[in-house]
Amino acid sequence: MSLGTFVQLIIQGINMGLIYALAALAVSLIWNASGLFNFSQGDLLTLGGYFMLTFTVVALKLPYWVGFALAIVVMGTMGFFLSRSYFYPMINQKLNPQLILIGTVALSVVIRNAILNIWGPSAQRFDNPFGSKPILIGDAIIMPYQIVNIVIVIILVVLLQLFLRKTVMGIAMRAVAQKPVVSSLMGIKVEQLVSYTFLLSTCLASIAGVLTGPILPLIPEMGSLLSIKAFAAVLIGGLGSFSGALVGGLIVGISEVLFSTFITSTYKDVFIFLMMMIILQIRPGGIFRIEISEKV
Amino acid sequence: MNKALKILKDNFIYLAFIVVGLLPVFGLPNYQFYIVERGMQNALVVLSLVILLGFTGQLSLGHAGLVAVGAYFYAITVKNYGFSPWISLILAPVVTGLVGMLLAIPSFKLRGPFLVVNTIAFGEIVRILILNAVDFTGGPFGLKGIKPLFSGVYLYYFMLVVVLIFAIVTLRINKSHIGLAFKAIRDDEVAAEIIGVDVKKYKLLSFVISSIFAGVSGVFFANLTGYLNPDSFTFEISSTYLLMVVMGGMTSTTGGFLSALLVTALPEVLRFLADYRMVIYGLILLIYIRFYKVLDIKKIFSKLNFKKSSEVVE
């Protein structure tokens, strides 16, 4: 195996890993804001992909970037109202956290079956405008979309960091994550903040969904497998940690690609899950363990 | 009069079983009858989750994996190795119990979402292994022609008796010192440890008992369908089990039994909605959980003075 092929594999792994990382980041953000572990994240991601499909291929035939923006806006609005009408009231009622968690499972059942009914069970794709002419670097074959995806995610991560550290709302989000009661005493409106965090997380989900487009064809069940790996990523990295979600996602993505190339692709998921179980036995809080008060 | 009413209410679970037991007499059409049978098979898994989630507070989304272990063990030993179905019926829960021990290990260290994702991963690993061990399990093509224990209505009554026994076992566990230890762990693990509950031991016990229930349910699944396929044991099925437990009030044995029957039948009842039935079914569960506190099924149950397992100390 030449170096070029290896680089190609790593880039492929990073691409997949960034998708997991985005989903993991969304899970982490919501966990921080509200102590809720969102099991429907994978299905929200799939939904984002399908919205993109509708906007660019099936119905409106918008250009790629316009469709992309519209998908983000639609999903964000949906997340906001979901939080207002569903998640926040449950958190506010001090419902058993396990029940809230099961509520997100129920939401994922609804979303998946709604997708199945609206868009049908067959695999679908939408085109990306970056062309399918591979770029040769040495003997590494790299697809244009792979580079674009990486650039998009890097920009996104930088923007998110700026948002969380420099804006009032971002700082409020971090405050709520650390000390919810104290921050509410400092005049932070927790309900609003939880809603905006959900908005942010569904936006992330839709971005991840659109970026998945060139990698995997869209099928209604896509969410379940993607989400389990995103959960593995978030736990490996450390639940609630920003860098943990990114590192966890990349670890899962890269090791998945390497394992399936060098050993066997049949058991790549088994490998990821066992890796997660072992890491969690050694380090129960994940790699970037942060002090979390027991929330569930 | 009041006294008679109280006896009736206290023994509601037996009444429920008698009603279900009389169903064949009314001559249900085959398909509806099959749905009731599936409901009873699901009721076993629900009881198993009542013990694990309701009593011990350990959330598992990998129970479909355990059911799969029971079902495939029964099918493979009976079909490929010519075991007597009865011996397999005894052995399958034992094996599932051993597998359940593995599932229990992560629970010693992990809590909340960490544990839940571990159980999901467990379920997926079992499914992937079954999918790929084509020589044993038939892989995606499945296993056909599994010899059942009984045929027709006898199987139904056998299941009814077994489910009744397991329901009584669940009620007894709830009242025993084991149940108290489980609930101590559920309410506060640290406090339980301080008052001298061996947390590891009881968590392990809870997982093993729960797995045994799931294993028996797996055997019944193989009996009912006569055909096994990895698609019957997905993550989605595990979440359906969980939703059944929640519908039943999480700690109530009677509630769990009834909700298993109802939720299994729900997609069939909603059949007139055609393709949208699964969406509506999900929405019903969604709304139910959203208004759990408002509806407060537990309060309603205790008002009706049903025998509710979490408040047995009388």
Coordinates of C-alpha atoms in Angstrom, one line a residue:
Chain A
M1 CA 0.0 0.0 0.0
S2 CA 1.4 3.3 -1.1
L3 CA 1.3 6.5 0.9
G4 CA -1.1 8.0 -1.6
T5 CA -3.7 5.4 -1.1
F6 CA -3.3 5.7 2.7
V7 CA -3.9 9.5 2.5
Q8 CA -6.9 8.8 0.3
L9 CA -8.3 6.5 3.0
I10 CA -7.7 9.0 5.8
I11 CA -9.5 11.7 3.9
Q12 CA -12.4 9.4 3.3
G13 CA -12.4 8.6 7.0
I14 CA -12.2 12.3 8.0
N15 CA -15.2 12.9 5.7
M16 CA -17.3 10.3 7.3
G17 CA -16.0 11.3 10.7
L18 CA -17.0 14.9 10.3
I19 CA -20.6 13.8 9.7
Y20 CA -20.5 11.9 12.9
A21 CA -18.8 14.8 14.6
L22 CA -21.5 17.3 13.6
A23 CA -24.3 14.9 14.9
A24 CA -22.3 14.4 18.0
L25 CA -21.8 18.1 18.5
A26 CA -25.6 18.6 18.2
V27 CA -26.2 15.9 20.9
S28 CA -23.6 17.5 23.1
L29 CA -25.0 21.0 22.8
I30 CA -28.5 19.9 23.8
W31 CA -27.1 17.8 26.6
N32 CA -25.3 20.8 28.0
A33 CA -28.3 23.1 27.7
S34 CA -31.0 20.8 29.1
G35 CA -29.6 17.5 30.3
L36 CA -31.5 15.7 27.5
F37 CA -29.9 13.1 25.3
N38 CA -31.5 13.4 21.9
F39 CA -32.0 10.0 20.4
S40 CA -33.7 11.4 17.3
Q41 CA -30.6 13.3 16.2
G42 CA -29.9 10.8 13.4
D43 CA -33.4 11.0 12.1
L44 CA -33.3 14.8 12.2
L45 CA -30.1 14.5 10.1
T46 CA -31.9 12.3 7.6
L47 CA -34.8 14.7 7.5
G48 CA -32.4 17.6 6.7
G49 CA -31.0 15.5 3.8
Y50 CA -34.5 14.9 2.5
F51 CA -35.5 18.6 2.7
M52 CA -32.4 19.3 0.5
L53 CA -33.6 16.6 -1.9
T54 CA -37.0 18.3 -2.1
F55 CA -35.6 21.7 -2.6
T56 CA -33.0 20.9 -5.2
V57 CA -34.3 17.9 -7.1
V58 CA -37.9 16.9 -6.5
A59 CA -39.9 20.1 -6.2
L60 CA -38.3 23.5 -6.3
K61 CA -35.2 22.7 -8.3
L62 CA -33.3 25.5 -6.5
P63 CA -29.5 25.9 -6.9
Y64 CA -27.4 23.9 -4.5
W65 CA -26.4 26.7 -2.1
V66 CA -29.9 28.2 -2.0
G67 CA -31.4 24.8 -1.3
F68 CA -28.8 24.2 1.4
A69 CA -29.6 27.5 3.1
L70 CA -33.3 26.9 2.9
A71 CA -32.9 23.4 4.4
I72 CA -31.0 24.9 7.3
V73 CA -33.7 27.5 7.8
V74 CA -36.6 25.0 7.7
M75 CA -34.9 22.6 10.0
G76 CA -33.9 25.3 12.4
T77 CA -37.4 26.6 12.6
M78 CA -38.6 23.0 13.2
G79 CA -36.1 22.5 16.0
F80 CA -37.2 25.7 17.6
F81 CA -40.9 24.8 17.7
L82 CA -40.2 21.2 18.7
S83 CA -38.3 22.5 21.7
R84 CA -41.1 25.0 22.5
S85 CA -43.9 22.5 22.2
Y86 CA -42.3 19.2 23.1
F87 CA -39.0 19.1 24.8
Y88 CA -39.0 22.2 27.0
P89 CA -42.4 21.5 28.6
M90 CA -41.2 18.0 29.5
I91 CA -38.0 19.3 31.1
N92 CA -39.9 22.0 32.8
Q93 CA -42.4 19.4 34.4
K94 CA -39.4 17.7 35.9
L95 CA -40.4 14.5 34.2
N96 CA -38.2 11.5 34.8
P97 CA -35.2 12.0 32.6
Q98 CA -35.5 8.4 31.3
L99 CA -39.0 9.2 30.2
I100 CA -37.8 12.3 28.3
L101 CA -35.2 10.1 26.7
I102 CA -37.8 7.6 25.6
G103 CA -39.8 10.6 24.3
T104 CA -37.0 11.4 21.9
V105 CA -37.0 7.7 20.8
A106 CA -40.7 8.1 20.0
L107 CA -39.9 11.2 18.1
S108 CA -37.4 9.3 16.0
V109 CA -40.1 6.7 15.2
V110 CA -42.4 9.4 14.0
I111 CA -39.8 11.2 11.9
R112 CA -38.6 7.9 10.3
N113 CA -42.0 6.8 9.3
A114 CA -43.0 10.2 8.1
I115 CA -40.0 10.2 5.8
L116 CA -40.9 6.7 4.6
N117 CA -44.4 7.9 3.7
I118 CA -43.5 11.2 2.1
W119 CA -40.4 10.3 0.2
G120 CA -40.8 6.5 -0.2
P121 CA -38.5 3.7 0.7
S122 CA -36.1 3.7 -2.2
A123 CA -32.6 5.2 -2.1
Q124 CA -32.3 8.7 -3.6
R125 CA -29.6 11.2 -4.3
F126 CA -29.2 14.8 -5.0
D127 CA -26.4 16.2 -7.2
N128 CA -23.6 18.3 -5.8
P129 CA -22.2 21.2 -7.9
F130 CA -18.5 20.3 -7.2
G131 CA -18.2 17.9 -10.1
S132 CA -17.2 14.3 -10.1
K133 CA -13.8 14.8 -11.6
P134 CA -11.3 13.3 -9.1
I135 CA -8.3 15.4 -8.1
L136 CA -5.0 13.5 -8.2
I137 CA -2.5 14.3 -5.5
G138 CA 0.4 12.0 -6.0
D139 CA -1.5 8.7 -6.4
A140 CA -4.2 9.7 -4.0
I141 CA -7.6 10.1 -5.6
I142 CA -9.6 12.7 -3.9
M143 CA -13.1 13.8 -4.9
P144 CA -13.9 17.5 -5.0
Y145 CA -16.8 17.1 -2.5
Q146 CA -14.5 15.6 0.1
I147 CA -12.4 18.8 0.2
V148 CA -15.5 21.1 0.1
N149 CA -17.1 19.1 3.0
I150 CA -13.9 19.4 5.1
V151 CA -13.7 23.2 4.4
I152 CA -17.4 23.7 5.2
V153 CA -17.0 21.9 8.5
I154 CA -13.9 23.7 9.5
I155 CA -15.6 27.1 8.8
L156 CA -18.6 25.9 10.8
V157 CA -16.5 24.8 13.8
V158 CA -14.7 28.2 13.8
L159 CA -18.0 30.1 13.6
L160 CA -19.5 28.0 16.4
Q161 CA -16.5 28.6 18.6
L162 CA -16.8 32.3 18.0
F163 CA -20.5 32.2 18.7
L164 CA -20.0 30.3 21.9
R165 CA -17.2 32.5 23.2
K166 CA -17.9 35.9 21.9
T167 CA -21.6 36.5 21.7
V168 CA -23.9 37.0 24.6
M169 CA -26.1 34.1 23.8
G170 CA -23.2 31.8 23.3
I171 CA -21.8 32.7 26.7
A172 CA -25.2 32.3 28.2
M173 CA -25.4 28.8 26.7
R174 CA -22.1 27.9 28.3
A175 CA -23.2 29.3 31.6
V176 CA -26.4 27.2 31.5
A177 CA -24.3 24.2 30.8
Q178 CA -22.2 24.7 33.9
K179 CA -24.6 26.0 36.4
P180 CA -28.2 26.0 35.3
V181 CA -29.8 27.4 38.5
V182 CA -27.2 30.1 39.0
S183 CA -27.5 31.2 35.4
S184 CA -31.2 31.5 35.7
L185 CA -30.7 33.7 38.7
M186 CA -28.4 35.8 36.7
G187 CA -31.3 36.6 34.4
I188 CA -30.8 34.1 31.6
K189 CA -34.1 32.9 30.2
V190 CA -33.5 29.2 30.3
E191 CA -36.6 28.3 28.1
Q192 CA -35.5 30.6 25.3
L193 CA -32.0 29.3 25.6
V194 CA -33.0 25.7 25.4
S195 CA -35.1 26.5 22.3
Y196 CA -32.2 28.3 20.6
T197 CA -29.9 25.4 21.4
F198 CA -32.4 23.1 19.8
L199 CA -32.5 25.4 16.8
L200 CA -28.7 25.3 16.6
S201 CA -28.7 21.5 16.9
T202 CA -31.3 20.9 14.2
C203 CA -29.3 23.4 11.9
L204 CA -26.2 21.2 12.5
A205 CA -28.3 18.1 11.8
S206 CA -29.4 19.6 8.5
I207 CA -25.9 20.6 7.5
A208 CA -24.7 17.1 8.3
G209 CA -27.6 15.7 6.3
V210 CA -26.7 17.7 3.3
L211 CA -23.0 16.9 3.5
T212 CA -23.8 13.2 3.7
G213 CA -25.5 13.5 0.3
P214 CA -22.5 12.7 -1.9
I215 CA -21.2 10.0 0.6
L216 CA -24.3 7.9 1.2
P217 CA -27.6 7.7 -0.7
L218 CA -30.6 8.9 1.2
I219 CA -32.8 6.1 2.7
P220 CA -35.3 6.5 5.5
E221 CA -33.5 4.1 7.8
M222 CA -30.2 6.0 7.4
G223 CA -30.7 7.9 10.6
S224 CA -30.6 4.8 12.9
L225 CA -27.2 3.6 11.9
L226 CA -25.7 7.1 11.6
S227 CA -27.1 8.0 15.0
I228 CA -25.7 5.0 16.8
K229 CA -22.2 5.8 15.5
A230 CA -22.7 9.5 16.3
F231 CA -23.6 8.4 19.8
A232 CA -20.5 6.2 20.0
A233 CA -18.5 9.3 18.8
V234 CA -20.0 11.6 21.4
L235 CA -19.4 9.1 24.3
I236 CA -15.9 8.3 23.2
G237 CA -15.1 12.0 23.0
G238 CA -16.9 12.9 26.2
L239 CA -20.5 13.9 26.5
G240 CA -20.8 17.7 26.7
S241 CA -17.4 18.5 25.4
F242 CA -17.0 20.5 22.2
S243 CA -13.6 19.2 21.2
G244 CA -14.6 15.7 22.5
A245 CA -17.4 15.6 19.9
L246 CA -15.0 16.5 17.1
V247 CA -12.3 14.1 18.2
G248 CA -14.7 11.3 18.9
G249 CA -16.3 11.7 15.4
L250 CA -12.9 11.6 13.7
I251 CA -11.8 8.6 15.7
V252 CA -15.0 6.7 14.7
G253 CA -14.9 7.8 11.1
I254 CA -11.2 7.1 10.5
S255 CA -11.0 3.8 12.4
E256 CA -14.2 2.7 10.5
V257 CA -12.6 3.2 7.1
L258 CA -9.2 1.8 8.1
F259 CA -10.8 -1.3 9.7
S260 CA -13.0 -2.0 6.7
T261 CA -10.1 -1.6 4.3
F262 CA -7.4 -3.6 6.2
I263 CA -9.5 -6.2 8.0
T264 CA -13.1 -6.7 7.0
S265 CA -15.9 -4.4 6.2
T266 CA -18.5 -6.9 7.5
Y267 CA -17.7 -6.3 11.1
K268 CA -16.7 -2.6 11.0
D269 CA -19.7 -1.6 13.1
V270 CA -19.0 -4.4 15.6
F271 CA -15.5 -3.0 15.8
I272 CA -16.6 0.5 16.5
F273 CA -19.1 -0.6 19.1
L274 CA -16.6 -2.8 20.9
M275 CA -14.0 0.0 20.8
M276 CA -16.6 2.3 22.4
M277 CA -17.4 -0.2 25.1
I278 CA -13.8 -0.8 25.9
I279 CA -12.9 3.0 26.0
L280 CA -15.9 3.6 28.2
Q281 CA -14.8 0.8 30.6
I282 CA -11.3 2.4 30.9
R283 CA -12.5 5.9 30.9
P284 CA -16.2 6.1 31.8
G285 CA -16.6 9.8 31.0
G286 CA -15.0 9.6 27.6
I287 CA -11.6 11.0 26.4
F288 CA -12.4 14.7 27.2
R289 CA -14.1 14.0 30.4
I290 CA -15.8 17.0 31.9
E291 CA -17.3 17.4 35.3
I292 CA -21.0 16.6 34.8
S293 CA -23.6 16.6 37.4
E294 CA -25.8 13.5 37.2
K295 CA -28.5 14.5 34.8
V296 CA -30.0 11.3 33.8
Chain B
M1 CA -70.0 -5.2 48.3
N2 CA -67.0 -2.9 48.8
K3 CA -65.0 -5.9 50.0
A4 CA -65.9 -7.9 46.9
L5 CA -64.9 -5.0 44.8
K6 CA -61.6 -4.7 46.6
I7 CA -60.8 -8.4 46.1
L8 CA -61.7 -8.0 42.4
K9 CA -59.4 -5.0 42.1
D10 CA -56.5 -6.6 44.0
N11 CA -56.6 -9.6 41.7
F12 CA -57.1 -7.6 38.5
I13 CA -54.1 -9.3 36.9
Y14 CA -55.9 -12.7 37.2
L15 CA -59.0 -11.3 35.7
A16 CA -57.0 -9.9 32.8
F17 CA -55.5 -13.3 32.2
I18 CA -58.9 -15.0 32.4
V19 CA -60.3 -12.6 29.8
V20 CA -57.3 -13.2 27.5
G21 CA -57.6 -16.9 28.1
L22 CA -61.2 -16.9 27.0
L23 CA -60.4 -15.2 23.7
P24 CA -60.1 -18.5 21.7
V25 CA -63.6 -19.5 22.8
F26 CA -65.0 -16.4 21.0
G27 CA -63.3 -17.7 17.9
L28 CA -61.1 -14.8 16.7
P29 CA -60.1 -14.9 13.1
N30 CA -56.6 -16.3 12.6
Y31 CA -54.8 -13.1 12.0
Q32 CA -56.3 -11.3 15.0
F33 CA -55.5 -14.4 17.1
Y34 CA -51.9 -14.2 16.0
I35 CA -51.7 -10.6 17.0
V36 CA -52.9 -11.5 20.5
E37 CA -50.3 -14.3 20.6
R38 CA -47.6 -11.8 19.6
G39 CA -48.9 -9.4 22.3
M40 CA -48.4 -12.1 24.9
Q41 CA -44.9 -12.8 23.6
N42 CA -44.1 -9.1 23.8
A43 CA -45.6 -9.0 27.3
L44 CA -42.8 -11.2 28.5
V45 CA -40.2 -8.7 27.2
V46 CA -42.2 -5.9 28.8
L47 CA -42.2 -7.8 32.2
S48 CA -38.5 -8.2 31.7
L49 CA -38.1 -4.4 31.2
V50 CA -40.4 -3.7 34.1
I51 CA -37.9 -5.5 36.3
L52 CA -34.9 -3.8 34.7
L53 CA -36.2 -0.3 34.1
G54 CA -39.1 0.0 36.4
F55 CA -37.6 -1.6 39.5
T56 CA -33.9 -1.2 39.0
G57 CA -33.9 1.9 36.8
Q58 CA -31.5 0.6 34.2
L59 CA -32.6 1.6 30.7
S60 CA -31.9 -0.9 28.0
L61 CA -32.4 -0.3 24.3
G62 CA -30.8 -3.7 23.4
H63 CA -33.6 -6.1 24.5
A64 CA -34.3 -7.1 20.9
G65 CA -30.8 -8.5 20.9
L66 CA -31.6 -10.7 24.0
V67 CA -34.8 -11.9 22.4
A68 CA -32.8 -12.7 19.3
V69 CA -30.4 -14.8 21.3
G70 CA -33.2 -16.8 22.8
A71 CA -35.0 -17.2 19.5
Y72 CA -32.0 -18.2 17.5
F73 CA -30.6 -20.6 20.2
Y74 CA -34.0 -22.4 20.2
A75 CA -34.2 -22.5 16.4
I76 CA -30.6 -23.6 15.8
T77 CA -30.5 -26.3 18.4
V78 CA -33.9 -27.7 17.4
K79 CA -33.4 -27.5 13.7
N80 CA -29.7 -28.1 13.1
Y81 CA -28.8 -30.3 16.1
G82 CA -32.1 -32.1 16.6
F83 CA -32.6 -31.1 20.2
S84 CA -36.0 -31.8 21.7
P85 CA -37.9 -28.5 21.7
W86 CA -38.5 -28.9 25.5
I87 CA -34.8 -29.1 26.3
S88 CA -34.2 -26.1 24.1
L89 CA -37.0 -24.3 25.9
I90 CA -35.1 -24.8 29.1
L91 CA -31.7 -24.1 27.8
A92 CA -32.5 -21.0 25.8
P93 CA -33.2 -18.8 28.8
V94 CA -30.1 -20.1 30.5
V95 CA -28.0 -19.1 27.6
T96 CA -29.7 -15.7 27.3
G97 CA -29.2 -15.2 31.0
L98 CA -25.4 -15.8 30.5
V99 CA -25.4 -13.3 27.6
G100 CA -27.3 -10.9 29.9
M101 CA -24.4 -11.0 32.3
L102 CA -22.2 -9.5 29.6
L103 CA -24.8 -6.8 29.1
A104 CA -24.7 -6.1 32.8
I105 CA -21.0 -5.4 32.9
P106 CA -21.1 -1.9 31.5
S107 CA -23.8 -1.0 34.0
F108 CA -21.4 -1.2 36.9
K109 CA -19.5 1.8 35.8
L110 CA -21.8 3.7 33.4
R111 CA -25.1 5.5 33.9
G112 CA -27.7 7.4 31.9
P113 CA -27.0 7.9 28.2
F114 CA -23.7 6.1 28.5
L115 CA -25.3 2.9 29.6
V116 CA -28.2 3.3 27.1
V117 CA -25.8 3.6 24.1
N118 CA -23.9 0.6 25.4
T119 CA -27.1 -1.5 25.3
I120 CA -27.9 -0.2 21.8
A121 CA -24.4 -1.2 20.7
F122 CA -25.0 -4.6 22.3
G123 CA -28.2 -5.1 20.4
E124 CA -26.6 -4.1 17.1
I125 CA -23.6 -6.4 17.6
V126 CA -25.9 -9.3 18.2
R127 CA -27.9 -8.4 15.0
I128 CA -24.7 -8.0 12.9
L129 CA -23.3 -11.3 14.1
I130 CA -26.5 -13.1 13.3
L131 CA -26.6 -11.4 9.9
N132 CA -23.2 -12.6 9.1
A133 CA -23.0 -16.1 10.6
V134 CA -24.8 -17.4 7.5
D135 CA -23.9 -21.1 8.2
F136 CA -25.7 -21.1 11.5
T137 CA -28.4 -18.6 11.2
G138 CA -29.1 -18.4 7.5
G139 CA -28.1 -14.7 7.6
P140 CA -30.4 -12.4 5.8
F141 CA -32.3 -15.3 4.3
G142 CA -33.4 -16.4 7.8
L143 CA -34.2 -19.7 9.3
K144 CA -37.3 -21.5 8.1
G145 CA -39.4 -24.4 9.4
I146 CA -38.7 -24.3 13.1
K147 CA -40.5 -27.0 15.0
P148 CA -42.9 -25.5 17.5
L149 CA -43.6 -26.8 21.0
F150 CA -47.3 -27.2 20.4
S151 CA -49.5 -26.4 17.5
G152 CA -52.5 -24.0 17.4
V153 CA -54.5 -23.2 20.4
Y154 CA -52.4 -25.4 22.8
L155 CA -49.4 -23.2 22.2
Y156 CA -51.6 -20.2 23.1
Y157 CA -52.6 -21.7 26.4
F158 CA -49.1 -22.9 27.2
M159 CA -47.9 -19.3 26.5
L160 CA -50.7 -17.9 28.7
V161 CA -49.7 -20.1 31.6
V162 CA -46.0 -19.2 31.2
V163 CA -46.7 -15.5 31.0
L164 CA -49.0 -15.8 34.1
I165 CA -46.2 -17.6 36.0
F166 CA -43.7 -14.9 35.0
A167 CA -46.1 -12.2 35.9
I168 CA -46.6 -13.7 39.4
V169 CA -42.8 -14.0 39.6
T170 CA -42.5 -10.3 38.8
L171 CA -45.1 -9.5 41.5
R172 CA -43.2 -11.6 44.0
I173 CA -39.8 -10.1 43.1
N174 CA -41.4 -6.7 43.6
K175 CA -42.5 -7.6 47.2
S176 CA -39.3 -9.5 48.1
H177 CA -36.1 -8.1 49.6
I178 CA -34.6 -8.4 46.1
G179 CA -37.2 -6.0 44.8
L180 CA -36.5 -3.6 47.6
A181 CA -32.8 -3.7 46.8
F182 CA -33.6 -3.0 43.1
K183 CA -35.7 0.0 44.0
A184 CA -33.0 1.3 46.3
I185 CA -30.6 1.2 43.4
R186 CA -33.1 2.9 41.2
D187 CA -33.8 5.7 43.6
D188 CA -30.3 6.4 44.7
E189 CA -27.3 4.2 43.9
V190 CA -25.0 5.9 46.4
A191 CA -27.6 5.8 49.2
A192 CA -28.3 2.1 48.4
E193 CA -24.6 1.3 48.7
I194 CA -24.4 3.1 52.0
I195 CA -27.3 1.1 53.6
G196 CA -25.5 -2.0 52.6
V197 CA -27.0 -3.1 49.2
D198 CA -24.5 -4.8 47.1
V199 CA -25.1 -2.7 44.0
K200 CA -23.1 -4.7 41.6
K201 CA -24.7 -8.0 42.7
Y202 CA -28.2 -6.7 42.4
K203 CA -27.6 -5.0 39.1
L204 CA -26.2 -8.2 37.7
L205 CA -29.2 -10.1 39.1
S206 CA -31.6 -7.7 37.6
F207 CA -30.0 -8.0 34.2
V208 CA -29.9 -11.8 34.4
I209 CA -33.5 -12.1 35.5
S210 CA -34.5 -9.7 32.8
S211 CA -32.5 -11.6 30.1
I212 CA -34.1 -14.9 31.2
F213 CA -37.6 -13.4 30.6
A214 CA -36.4 -12.0 27.2
G215 CA -35.0 -15.4 26.3
V216 CA -38.3 -17.2 27.0
S217 CA -40.0 -14.6 24.9
G218 CA -37.5 -15.3 22.1
V219 CA -38.4 -19.0 22.2
F220 CA -42.1 -18.1 21.9
F221 CA -41.3 -15.8 19.0
A222 CA -39.6 -18.7 17.1
N223 CA -42.6 -20.8 18.0
L224 CA -45.1 -18.3 16.7
T225 CA -43.6 -17.3 13.5
G226 CA -41.7 -20.5 12.6
Y227 CA -39.3 -18.2 10.8
L228 CA -36.5 -16.1 12.0
N229 CA -34.8 -13.2 10.3
P230 CA -32.4 -10.5 11.7
D231 CA -34.9 -7.8 10.7
S232 CA -37.1 -8.8 13.5
F233 CA -34.5 -7.8 16.1
T234 CA -33.6 -4.3 15.2
F235 CA -33.0 -1.2 17.3
E236 CA -36.5 -0.1 16.3
I237 CA -38.0 -3.2 17.9
S238 CA -36.1 -2.5 21.1
S239 CA -37.5 1.0 21.2
T240 CA -41.1 -0.4 20.7
Y241 CA -40.6 -2.6 23.8
L242 CA -39.5 0.5 25.7
L243 CA -42.5 2.4 24.6
M244 CA -44.8 -0.5 25.7
V245 CA -43.2 -0.4 29.2
V246 CA -43.8 3.4 29.4
M247 CA -47.4 3.0 28.3
G248 CA -47.9 0.5 31.1
G249 CA -46.7 2.9 33.8
M250 CA -43.1 1.5 34.0
T251 CA -43.5 -0.2 37.4
S252 CA -46.8 -1.9 37.0
T253 CA -46.9 -5.6 36.1
T254 CA -50.6 -5.5 35.2
G255 CA -50.1 -2.3 33.3
G256 CA -47.2 -3.8 31.4
F257 CA -49.1 -6.9 30.4
L258 CA -52.1 -4.9 29.2
S259 CA -50.0 -2.3 27.4
A260 CA -48.0 -5.0 25.6
L261 CA -51.3 -6.4 24.2
L262 CA -52.6 -3.0 23.3
V263 CA -49.5 -1.5 21.8
T264 CA -48.9 -4.7 19.7
A265 CA -52.5 -4.4 18.4
L266 CA -52.3 -0.7 17.9
P267 CA -50.7 -0.7 14.4
E268 CA -53.3 -3.3 13.4
V269 CA -56.2 -1.3 14.8
L270 CA -54.8 1.7 12.9
R271 CA -54.7 -0.2 9.7
F272 CA -57.5 1.9 8.2
L273 CA -55.0 4.7 8.1
A274 CA -53.0 2.6 5.6
D275 CA -49.4 3.9 5.2
Y276 CA -49.7 6.5 7.8
R277 CA -50.5 4.1 10.6
M278 CA -46.9 4.0 11.9
V279 CA -46.7 7.8 12.0
I280 CA -50.0 8.0 13.9
Y281 CA -48.9 5.3 16.2
G282 CA -45.6 7.1 16.9
L283 CA -47.6 10.4 17.4
I284 CA -49.9 8.7 20.0
L285 CA -46.9 7.5 22.0
L286 CA -45.2 11.0 21.6
I287 CA -48.3 12.8 22.9
Y288 CA -48.7 10.2 25.7
I289 CA -45.2 10.9 26.9
R290 CA -45.6 14.6 26.5
F291 CA -48.6 14.6 28.7
Y292 CA -47.4 11.9 31.0
K293 CA -47.5 14.2 34.1
V294 CA -50.8 15.7 33.1
L295 CA -52.5 12.5 32.5
D296 CA -50.6 10.9 35.4
I297 CA -51.5 7.3 34.6
K298 CA -50.1 6.2 37.9
K299 CA -52.5 8.5 39.9
I300 CA -55.4 7.2 37.8
F301 CA -54.3 3.6 38.5
S302 CA -54.0 4.2 42.2
K303 CA -57.4 5.9 42.3
L304 CA -58.9 2.8 40.8
N305 CA -56.9 1.0 43.5
F306 CA -55.5 -1.5 41.1
K307 CA -52.8 -3.6 42.5
K308 CA -49.8 -1.5 41.6
S309 CA -46.5 -3.1 42.1
S310 CA -44.5 -0.2 43.4
E311 CA -46.7 0.4 46.3
V312 CA -47.1 -3.1 47.7
V313 CA -46.2 -2.5 51.3
E314 CA -49.6 -2.4 52.8

